[in-house]
CSV table of C-alpha atoms in Angstrom, one decimal:
chain,number,residue,atom,x,y,z
A,232,MET,CA,-6.9,-8.8,49.6
A,233,LYS,CA,-10.7,-9.3,49.6
A,234,ILE,CA,-12.7,-11.2,47.3
A,235,LEU,CA,-16.3,-9.8,46.8
A,236,PRO,CA,-19.1,-10.7,44.6
A,237,ALA,CA,-20.1,-8.0,41.9
A,238,ASP,CA,-23.0,-6.6,43.8
A,239,GLU,CA,-24.0,-3.2,45.2
A,240,GLU,CA,-21.9,-3.5,48.5
A,241,ALA,CA,-19.0,-4.4,46.3
A,242,LEU,CA,-19.6,-1.4,43.9
A,243,ALA,CA,-19.2,1.1,46.7
A,244,ALA,CA,-16.1,-0.9,48.3
A,245,ALA,CA,-14.3,-1.0,44.9
A,246,ALA,CA,-14.9,2.6,44.2
A,247,LYS,CA,-13.6,3.5,47.5
A,248,VAL,CA,-10.5,1.6,47.6
A,249,LEU,CA,-9.6,2.5,43.7
A,250,THR,CA,-10.1,6.3,44.5
A,251,GLU,CA,-7.9,5.9,47.4
A,252,GLY,CA,-5.1,4.6,45.3
A,253,ALA,CA,-5.7,0.8,45.4
A,254,VAL,CA,-5.3,-1.9,42.5
A,255,ALA,CA,-8.3,-4.1,41.8
A,256,VAL,CA,-9.1,-7.3,39.7
A,257,ILE,CA,-12.4,-6.5,38.0
A,258,PRO,CA,-14.6,-8.2,35.7
A,259,THR,CA,-15.5,-7.0,32.1
A,260,ASP,CA,-17.2,-8.2,29.2
A,261,THR,CA,-14.0,-9.5,27.5
A,262,VAL,CA,-11.6,-10.8,30.2
A,263,TYR,CA,-10.8,-9.9,33.7
A,264,GLY,CA,-8.7,-6.8,34.2
A,265,LEU,CA,-6.5,-5.3,36.6
A,266,ALA,CA,-7.3,-1.7,37.3
A,267,ALA,CA,-6.1,1.4,38.8
A,268,LEU,CA,-7.0,5.2,39.0
A,269,PRO,CA,-5.1,7.2,36.1
A,270,GLN,CA,-4.4,10.0,38.4
A,271,SER,CA,-2.6,7.9,41.0
A,272,GLU,CA,1.1,7.4,40.0
A,273,GLU,CA,1.7,4.9,43.1
A,274,ALA,CA,-1.2,2.8,41.8
A,275,LEU,CA,-0.1,2.6,38.2
A,276,GLU,CA,3.4,1.7,39.6
A,277,ARG,CA,2.0,-1.1,41.4
A,278,LEU,CA,-0.2,-2.1,38.5
A,279,TYR,CA,2.8,-2.3,36.2
A,280,SER,CA,4.7,-4.2,38.8
A,281,ILE,CA,2.0,-6.7,39.4
A,282,LYS,CA,1.4,-7.2,35.7
A,283,GLY,CA,5.4,-7.5,35.0
A,284,ARG,CA,4.7,-5.1,32.3
A,285,ASP,CA,7.3,-2.9,30.5
A,286,LYS,CA,6.8,0.6,31.6
A,287,SER,CA,7.5,1.9,28.0
A,288,LYS,CA,4.1,0.1,27.0
A,289,PRO,CA,1.1,2.0,27.7
A,290,ILE,CA,-2.1,0.8,29.4
A,291,ALA,CA,-5.6,1.4,27.9
A,292,LEU,CA,-8.3,3.2,29.7
A,293,LEU,CA,-11.7,1.7,30.3
A,294,VAL,CA,-14.4,4.6,30.3
A,295,SER,CA,-17.9,4.9,31.5
A,296,ASP,CA,-19.3,6.0,28.1
A,297,ALA,CA,-18.6,7.8,24.9
A,298,ALA,CA,-18.7,11.2,26.3
A,299,ALA,CA,-16.0,10.3,28.6
A,300,ALA,CA,-14.0,8.7,25.7
A,301,GLU,CA,-14.0,12.0,24.1
A,302,ARG,CA,-12.0,13.7,26.8
A,303,PHE,CA,-9.0,11.4,25.8
A,304,ILE,CA,-9.4,10.7,22.1
A,305,GLY,CA,-11.4,13.5,20.7
A,306,ARG,CA,-14.9,13.9,19.1
A,307,GLN,CA,-14.2,12.3,15.8
A,308,ALA,CA,-12.7,9.1,17.2
A,309,SER,CA,-15.1,8.7,20.0
A,310,SER,CA,-18.1,9.2,17.5
A,311,LEU,CA,-16.5,6.3,15.6
A,312,GLY,CA,-16.1,4.4,18.7
A,313,ALA,CA,-19.9,5.0,19.8
A,314,LYS,CA,-20.8,2.8,16.9
A,315,TYR,CA,-19.5,-0.2,18.6
A,316,TRP,CA,-19.7,0.7,22.3
A,317,PRO,CA,-20.3,-0.7,24.8
A,318,GLY,CA,-18.4,-3.6,23.3
A,319,ALA,CA,-15.2,-5.2,22.5
A,320,LEU,CA,-13.4,-2.5,20.6
A,321,THR,CA,-10.4,-0.5,22.2
A,322,LEU,CA,-9.9,2.6,20.0
A,323,VAL,CA,-6.2,4.2,19.8
A,324,SER,CA,-6.1,7.9,19.0
A,325,ALA,CA,-4.4,11.0,20.2
A,326,ASN,CA,-1.9,8.6,22.0
A,327,GLU,CA,-4.7,7.0,24.1
A,328,ALA,CA,-6.3,3.6,23.9
A,329,VAL,CA,-9.9,3.7,25.2
A,330,ARG,CA,-12.8,1.2,25.4
A,331,VAL,CA,-16.3,1.2,26.9
A,332,PRO,CA,-17.0,-2.3,28.1
A,333,ALA,CA,-20.3,-4.0,27.7
A,334,HIS,CA,-20.5,-4.8,31.4
A,335,ASP,CA,-23.1,-2.8,33.4
A,336,TRP,CA,-21.4,-3.2,36.9
A,337,THR,CA,-18.1,-2.4,35.6
A,338,ARG,CA,-19.2,0.8,33.7
A,339,ARG,CA,-20.9,1.9,36.9
A,340,LEU,CA,-17.8,1.3,38.8
A,341,ILE,CA,-15.9,3.3,36.4
A,342,ALA,CA,-18.4,6.3,36.6
A,343,LEU,CA,-17.9,6.3,40.4
A,344,CYS,CA,-14.2,6.6,39.8
A,345,GLY,CA,-14.5,9.7,37.7
A,346,GLY,CA,-15.2,8.2,34.5
A,347,ALA,CA,-12.0,6.4,33.6
A,348,LEU,CA,-9.6,3.7,35.0
A,349,ARG,CA,-6.3,2.3,33.4
A,350,VAL,CA,-7.3,-1.4,32.8
A,351,THR,CA,-4.9,-4.2,31.6
A,352,SER,CA,-5.4,-7.8,31.2
A,353,ALA,CA,-5.4,-9.7,34.9
A,354,ASN,CA,-2.4,-11.9,34.0
A,355,ILE,CA,1.2,-11.8,34.0
A,356,SER,CA,2.6,-10.3,30.7
A,357,GLY,CA,2.6,-12.7,28.0
A,358,GLY,CA,0.5,-15.3,30.1
A,359,ASN,CA,-3.3,-16.5,29.1
A,360,ASP,CA,-6.2,-14.1,29.6
A,361,ALA,CA,-8.1,-14.8,32.8
A,362,LYS,CA,-11.7,-15.6,32.2
A,363,ASP,CA,-12.8,-15.8,35.5
A,364,ALA,CA,-11.8,-14.5,39.2
A,365,PHE,CA,-10.1,-17.9,39.8
A,366,GLU,CA,-7.8,-17.6,37.0
A,367,ALA,CA,-7.1,-14.0,37.8
A,368,LEU,CA,-6.4,-14.8,41.4
A,369,LYS,CA,-3.9,-17.6,40.5
A,370,ASP,CA,-1.9,-15.2,38.2
A,371,VAL,CA,-2.0,-11.8,39.8
A,372,GLY,CA,-5.1,-11.6,42.2
A,373,LEU,CA,-2.8,-12.3,45.3
A,374,LYS,CA,-0.9,-9.2,44.8
A,375,ALA,CA,-3.9,-6.8,44.2
A,376,ASP,CA,-6.1,-5.1,47.0
A,377,ILE,CA,-9.4,-6.3,46.1
A,378,ILE,CA,-10.9,-9.0,43.5
A,379,ILE,CA,-14.4,-8.6,42.3
A,380,ASP,CA,-16.0,-11.9,41.3
A,381,GLY,CA,-18.5,-11.3,38.4
A,382,GLY,CA,-18.6,-14.9,37.2
A,383,PRO,CA,-17.0,-16.0,33.9
A,384,CYS,CA,-16.6,-13.3,31.4
A,385,LEU,CA,-19.2,-13.8,28.5
A,386,GLY,CA,-16.8,-12.6,25.7
A,387,GLY,CA,-13.7,-14.7,27.0
A,388,GLN,CA,-11.4,-13.0,24.3
A,389,ALA,CA,-9.4,-9.8,24.5
A,390,SER,CA,-11.0,-6.7,22.6
A,391,THR,CA,-10.1,-5.9,19.0
A,392,VAL,CA,-7.5,-3.0,19.0
A,393,ALA,CA,-7.7,-0.5,16.2
A,394,LYS,CA,-5.9,2.7,15.6
A,395,TYR,CA,-7.8,5.7,14.2
A,396,ASP,CA,-5.7,8.6,12.7
A,397,GLY,CA,-6.6,11.1,10.3
A,398,GLY,CA,-9.8,9.3,9.4
A,399,LYS,CA,-7.7,6.1,8.7
A,400,LEU,CA,-8.5,2.7,10.5
A,401,GLU,CA,-5.8,0.2,11.2
A,402,ILE,CA,-6.1,-3.0,13.0
A,403,LEU,CA,-3.3,-3.7,15.7
A,404,ARG,CA,-5.0,-6.5,17.3
A,405,ARG,CA,-7.8,-8.7,15.8
A,406,GLY,CA,-10.5,-9.7,18.3
A,407,PRO,CA,-14.3,-10.0,18.4
A,408,VAL,CA,-15.2,-6.8,16.5
A,409,GLU,CA,-14.5,-7.3,12.9
A,410,PHE,CA,-14.1,-4.3,10.4
A,411,LEU,CA,-14.5,-4.8,6.6
A,412,THR,CA,-11.0,-5.0,5.1
A,413,LEU,CA,-10.7,-3.3,1.6
A,414,ALA,CA,-8.1,-5.4,-0.5
A,415,SER,CA,-7.2,-2.3,-2.6
A,416,ALA,CA,-5.0,0.8,-2.1
A,417,SER,CA,-7.1,2.7,-4.5
A,418,PRO,CA,-8.0,6.1,-3.0
A,419,ARG,CA,-11.3,6.2,-5.4
A,420,ARG,CA,-12.6,2.9,-3.8
A,421,SER,CA,-11.7,4.4,-0.3
A,422,LYS,CA,-13.6,7.4,-1.0
A,423,ILE,CA,-16.7,5.6,-2.2
A,424,LEU,CA,-16.8,3.6,1.0
A,425,LYS,CA,-16.3,6.6,3.2
A,426,ASP,CA,-19.1,8.6,1.2
A,427,LEU,CA,-21.3,5.6,2.0
A,428,GLY,CA,-20.6,5.7,5.9
A,429,VAL,CA,-18.5,2.4,6.1
A,430,ASP,CA,-15.8,1.9,8.6
A,431,PHE,CA,-13.1,-0.3,7.1
A,432,THR,CA,-9.3,-0.8,6.9
A,433,VAL,CA,-7.1,-0.8,3.9
A,434,VAL,CA,-4.6,-3.9,3.0
A,435,LYS,CA,-2.8,-3.7,-0.4
A,436,THR,CA,-2.7,-7.2,-1.9
A,437,ASP,CA,0.2,-8.7,-4.1
A,438,ALA,CA,-2.1,-10.9,-5.8
A,439,GLU,CA,-1.0,-11.4,-9.5
A,440,GLU,CA,-3.5,-10.1,-12.0
A,441,VAL,CA,-4.4,-12.0,-15.3
A,442,SER,CA,-5.7,-10.5,-18.5
A,443,LEU,CA,-7.9,-12.8,-20.9
A,444,PRO,CA,-8.1,-10.6,-24.1
A,445,ASP,CA,-11.3,-12.5,-25.2
A,446,ASP,CA,-13.2,-12.3,-22.0
A,447,PRO,CA,-13.0,-9.1,-20.0
A,448,VAL,CA,-15.9,-10.3,-17.6
A,449,GLN,CA,-13.8,-13.4,-16.6
A,450,THR,CA,-10.6,-11.4,-16.3
A,451,VAL,CA,-12.1,-9.1,-13.5
A,452,LYS,CA,-13.9,-11.9,-11.8
A,453,ILE,CA,-10.6,-13.9,-11.6
A,454,ASN,CA,-8.6,-10.8,-10.2
A,455,ALA,CA,-11.1,-9.6,-7.8
A,456,LEU,CA,-11.5,-13.1,-6.3
A,457,ALA,CA,-7.6,-13.5,-6.2
A,458,LYS,CA,-7.1,-10.2,-4.4
A,459,GLY,CA,-9.6,-11.2,-1.7
A,460,ALA,CA,-8.1,-14.7,-1.3
A,461,SER,CA,-4.6,-13.5,-0.9
A,462,LEU,CA,-5.6,-12.1,2.6
A,463,SER,CA,-5.5,-15.5,4.2
A,464,GLY,CA,-7.2,-15.6,7.5
A,465,VAL,CA,-8.8,-12.1,7.2
A,466,LYS,CA,-12.7,-11.9,7.7
A,467,LYS,CA,-15.1,-9.6,5.6
A,468,VAL,CA,-12.6,-9.0,2.8
A,469,LEU,CA,-14.0,-6.7,-0.1
A,470,SER,CA,-12.0,-6.8,-3.2
A,471,ALA,CA,-12.3,-5.4,-6.6
A,472,ASP,CA,-10.8,-5.3,-10.3
A,473,THR,CA,-11.6,-2.8,-12.9
A,474,ILE,CA,-10.8,-2.6,-16.6
A,475,VAL,CA,-11.4,-0.7,-19.7
A,476,TRP,CA,-12.9,-2.6,-22.8
A,477,PHE,CA,-12.6,-1.3,-26.2
A,478,ASN,CA,-12.7,-2.5,-29.7
A,479,GLY,CA,-11.7,-6.2,-28.4
A,480,ARG,CA,-9.1,-5.1,-26.3
A,481,ILE,CA,-8.3,-4.9,-22.4
A,482,TYR,CA,-7.1,-1.4,-21.2
A,483,GLY,CA,-5.7,-2.0,-17.8
A,484,LYS,CA,-3.2,0.5,-16.0
A,485,PRO,CA,-0.5,2.0,-18.3
A,486,ARG,CA,3.1,1.1,-17.6
A,487,ASP,CA,4.2,4.6,-18.2
A,488,CYS,CA,3.1,8.1,-19.4
A,489,ALA,CA,3.6,7.3,-23.2
A,490,GLU,CA,1.4,4.2,-23.0
A,491,ALA,CA,-1.2,6.3,-21.1
A,492,LYS,CA,-1.0,9.0,-23.9
A,493,THR,CA,-1.6,5.9,-26.3
A,494,PHE,CA,-4.6,4.7,-24.4
A,495,LEU,CA,-6.2,8.1,-24.5
A,496,GLU,CA,-5.6,8.6,-28.2
A,497,GLU,CA,-7.1,5.3,-28.9
A,498,LEU,CA,-10.2,6.1,-26.8
A,499,SER,CA,-10.6,9.5,-28.1
A,500,GLY,CA,-14.1,10.2,-29.6
A,501,ASN,CA,-15.2,6.6,-28.9
A,502,VAL,CA,-17.5,4.8,-26.6
A,503,HIS,CA,-15.8,2.0,-24.3
A,504,THR,CA,-17.0,-0.3,-21.6
A,505,VAL,CA,-15.9,-0.3,-18.0
A,506,PHE,CA,-16.2,-3.6,-16.2
A,507,THR,CA,-15.5,-3.9,-12.4
A,508,ALA,CA,-15.9,-7.1,-10.4
A,509,VAL,CA,-16.5,-6.8,-6.8
A,510,ALA,CA,-15.8,-9.9,-4.4
A,511,TYR,CA,-17.0,-10.4,-0.9
A,512,ASP,CA,-16.8,-13.7,1.3
A,513,GLY,CA,-16.3,-15.8,-2.0
A,514,ASP,CA,-19.2,-14.2,-3.7
A,515,VAL,CA,-18.4,-11.9,-6.8
A,516,LYS,CA,-20.6,-9.5,-8.8
A,517,VAL,CA,-19.7,-7.7,-12.1
A,518,CYS,CA,-21.0,-4.4,-13.2
A,519,GLU,CA,-20.6,-2.4,-16.5
A,520,SER,CA,-20.7,1.3,-17.7
A,521,LYS,CA,-20.4,2.8,-20.9
A,522,VAL,CA,-18.3,6.0,-21.3
A,523,LYS,CA,-17.9,8.2,-24.4
A,524,PHE,CA,-14.6,10.3,-24.6
A,525,LYS,CA,-14.5,13.7,-26.4
A,526,ASN,CA,-12.4,14.1,-29.4
A,527,LEU,CA,-9.2,14.8,-27.7
A,528,THR,CA,-6.1,16.6,-29.4
A,529,GLY,CA,-2.6,15.7,-28.6
A,530,GLU,CA,-2.2,19.0,-26.6
A,531,LYS,CA,-5.4,18.1,-24.6
A,532,ILE,CA,-4.3,14.7,-23.7
A,533,ASP,CA,-0.7,15.9,-22.6
A,534,GLU,CA,-2.7,18.7,-20.5
A,535,TYR,CA,-4.9,15.9,-18.8
A,536,ILE,CA,-1.7,13.7,-18.0
A,537,LYS,CA,-0.2,16.7,-16.4
A,538,ARG,CA,-3.4,17.2,-14.2
A,539,VAL,CA,-4.1,13.6,-13.5
A,540,ASN,CA,-1.6,10.8,-12.5
A,541,PRO,CA,-2.7,8.1,-15.1
A,542,LEU,CA,-0.5,5.2,-14.0
A,543,ASP,CA,-2.7,3.8,-11.4
A,544,ARG,CA,-6.0,4.1,-13.3
A,545,ALA,CA,-7.6,1.5,-15.8
A,546,GLY,CA,-7.6,3.0,-19.2
A,547,ALA,CA,-5.2,5.8,-18.0
A,548,TYR,CA,-8.2,8.2,-16.8
A,549,ASP,CA,-10.5,8.9,-13.8
A,550,ILE,CA,-13.8,10.1,-14.2
A,551,ASP,CA,-14.1,11.6,-10.8
A,552,GLU,CA,-10.9,13.6,-11.0
A,553,SER,CA,-10.9,16.2,-14.0
A,554,GLY,CA,-13.4,13.6,-15.8
A,555,ASP,CA,-15.1,16.5,-17.6
A,556,PHE,CA,-11.8,17.6,-19.3
A,557,ILE,CA,-12.0,14.3,-21.5
A,558,VAL,CA,-15.5,12.6,-20.8
A,559,GLU,CA,-18.4,13.6,-23.0
A,560,SER,CA,-21.1,11.3,-21.4
A,561,TRP,CA,-21.6,8.0,-19.5
A,562,THR,CA,-24.4,5.5,-18.8
A,563,GLY,CA,-24.7,3.0,-15.8
A,564,SER,CA,-23.0,3.2,-12.6
A,565,TYR,CA,-20.7,6.3,-12.0
A,566,GLU,CA,-19.1,4.5,-9.1
A,567,ASN,CA,-18.4,1.4,-11.3
A,568,ILE,CA,-16.4,3.8,-13.6
A,569,MET,CA,-14.5,4.8,-10.4
A,570,GLY,CA,-13.7,1.3,-9.7
A,571,LEU,CA,-16.5,0.2,-6.9
A,572,PRO,CA,-20.1,0.1,-7.7
A,573,LYS,CA,-22.4,0.4,-4.9
A,574,GLU,CA,-25.1,-1.9,-5.9
A,575,PRO,CA,-23.0,-5.1,-4.8
A,576,LEU,CA,-22.6,-3.4,-1.4
A,577,PHE,CA,-26.2,-3.1,-0.7
A,578,ASP,CA,-26.9,-6.5,-2.1
A,579,TRP,CA,-24.5,-8.0,0.8
A,580,GLY,CA,-25.5,-5.6,3.5
A,581,ILE,CA,-22.3,-3.8,3.7
A,582,VAL,CA,-24.3,-0.7,3.2
A,583,LYS,CA,-27.8,-1.1,4.6
A,584,THR,CA,-29.3,2.3,3.6
A,585,GLU,CA,-27.7,5.1,1.6
A,586,GLY,CA,-24.9,6.7,3.5
A,587,VAL,CA,-25.0,4.3,6.6
A,588,GLY,CA,-22.4,1.4,6.5
A,589,ARG,CA,-21.5,-1.2,9.0
């Protein structure tokens, strides 16, 4: 076992032994890692043994750049990862977990090894992450073939692990990279964020909603804030609440199709107001729009209910899905009527320019 400083000489030495099937302790931007060549079954066998890791648990790949990542997780996932790489995001897709570390020496080493290394944290499974070469040496280093000492890791925290499947993000392990969390299962709110280029995860909340018949603005404010607050310990939470207000009455989500039909009958031929409150990091903003319905016959309402599931929509309708079937006109923010106005997202910097989120 050799201990070498992370310099040019060590770069060549580490690349040589790794390509020959060795196991190495290497520095990264997050924590020290235990590395082996993906193609070497013997090296991977040793890596699992040194780590004390269950062989049913896969080991992530550190790759040299986004182009190398594409070989393992595909273009769509690697394009998402490229927004955060080099950096502390491990992206899981197509049965692989991939990251591009923000450590120049290590990326050069990976490139010399063919663009990818299997790397797990340099500690016994279940133990504390090694933040420097000495901690790695105490835990697993004596069983490795070479240790590269790159000094203390600047990050000192394991990467964020996120699964990307079918265009959806799911956080598997929280870490330095924080994504926006949408506290709503509404597909319309997700659509708006996607159209704006925002990367986000979705968590449905169990917050209890209130209804203050004489105060629609306060109703949506309270509900939006409660939904966000229900995700305790989660950062960057975006939550919203939408209601329809007409003739001094709040129209929320109908309980059944019979109530949905009643809502649409009462809104028929009239102008109503849509209020949406959006909350983010304790701040809350309210937007309103006006919508005028066409004069709807009973047959037309029945046809609309067949076309659109009205039960998860405030006021029993969706302007973005067959909206022209029942809506005559509208003023204000279209996205507000859908359930997530864009204006607060720009104000908070969630979206910096049209179609470019963070």
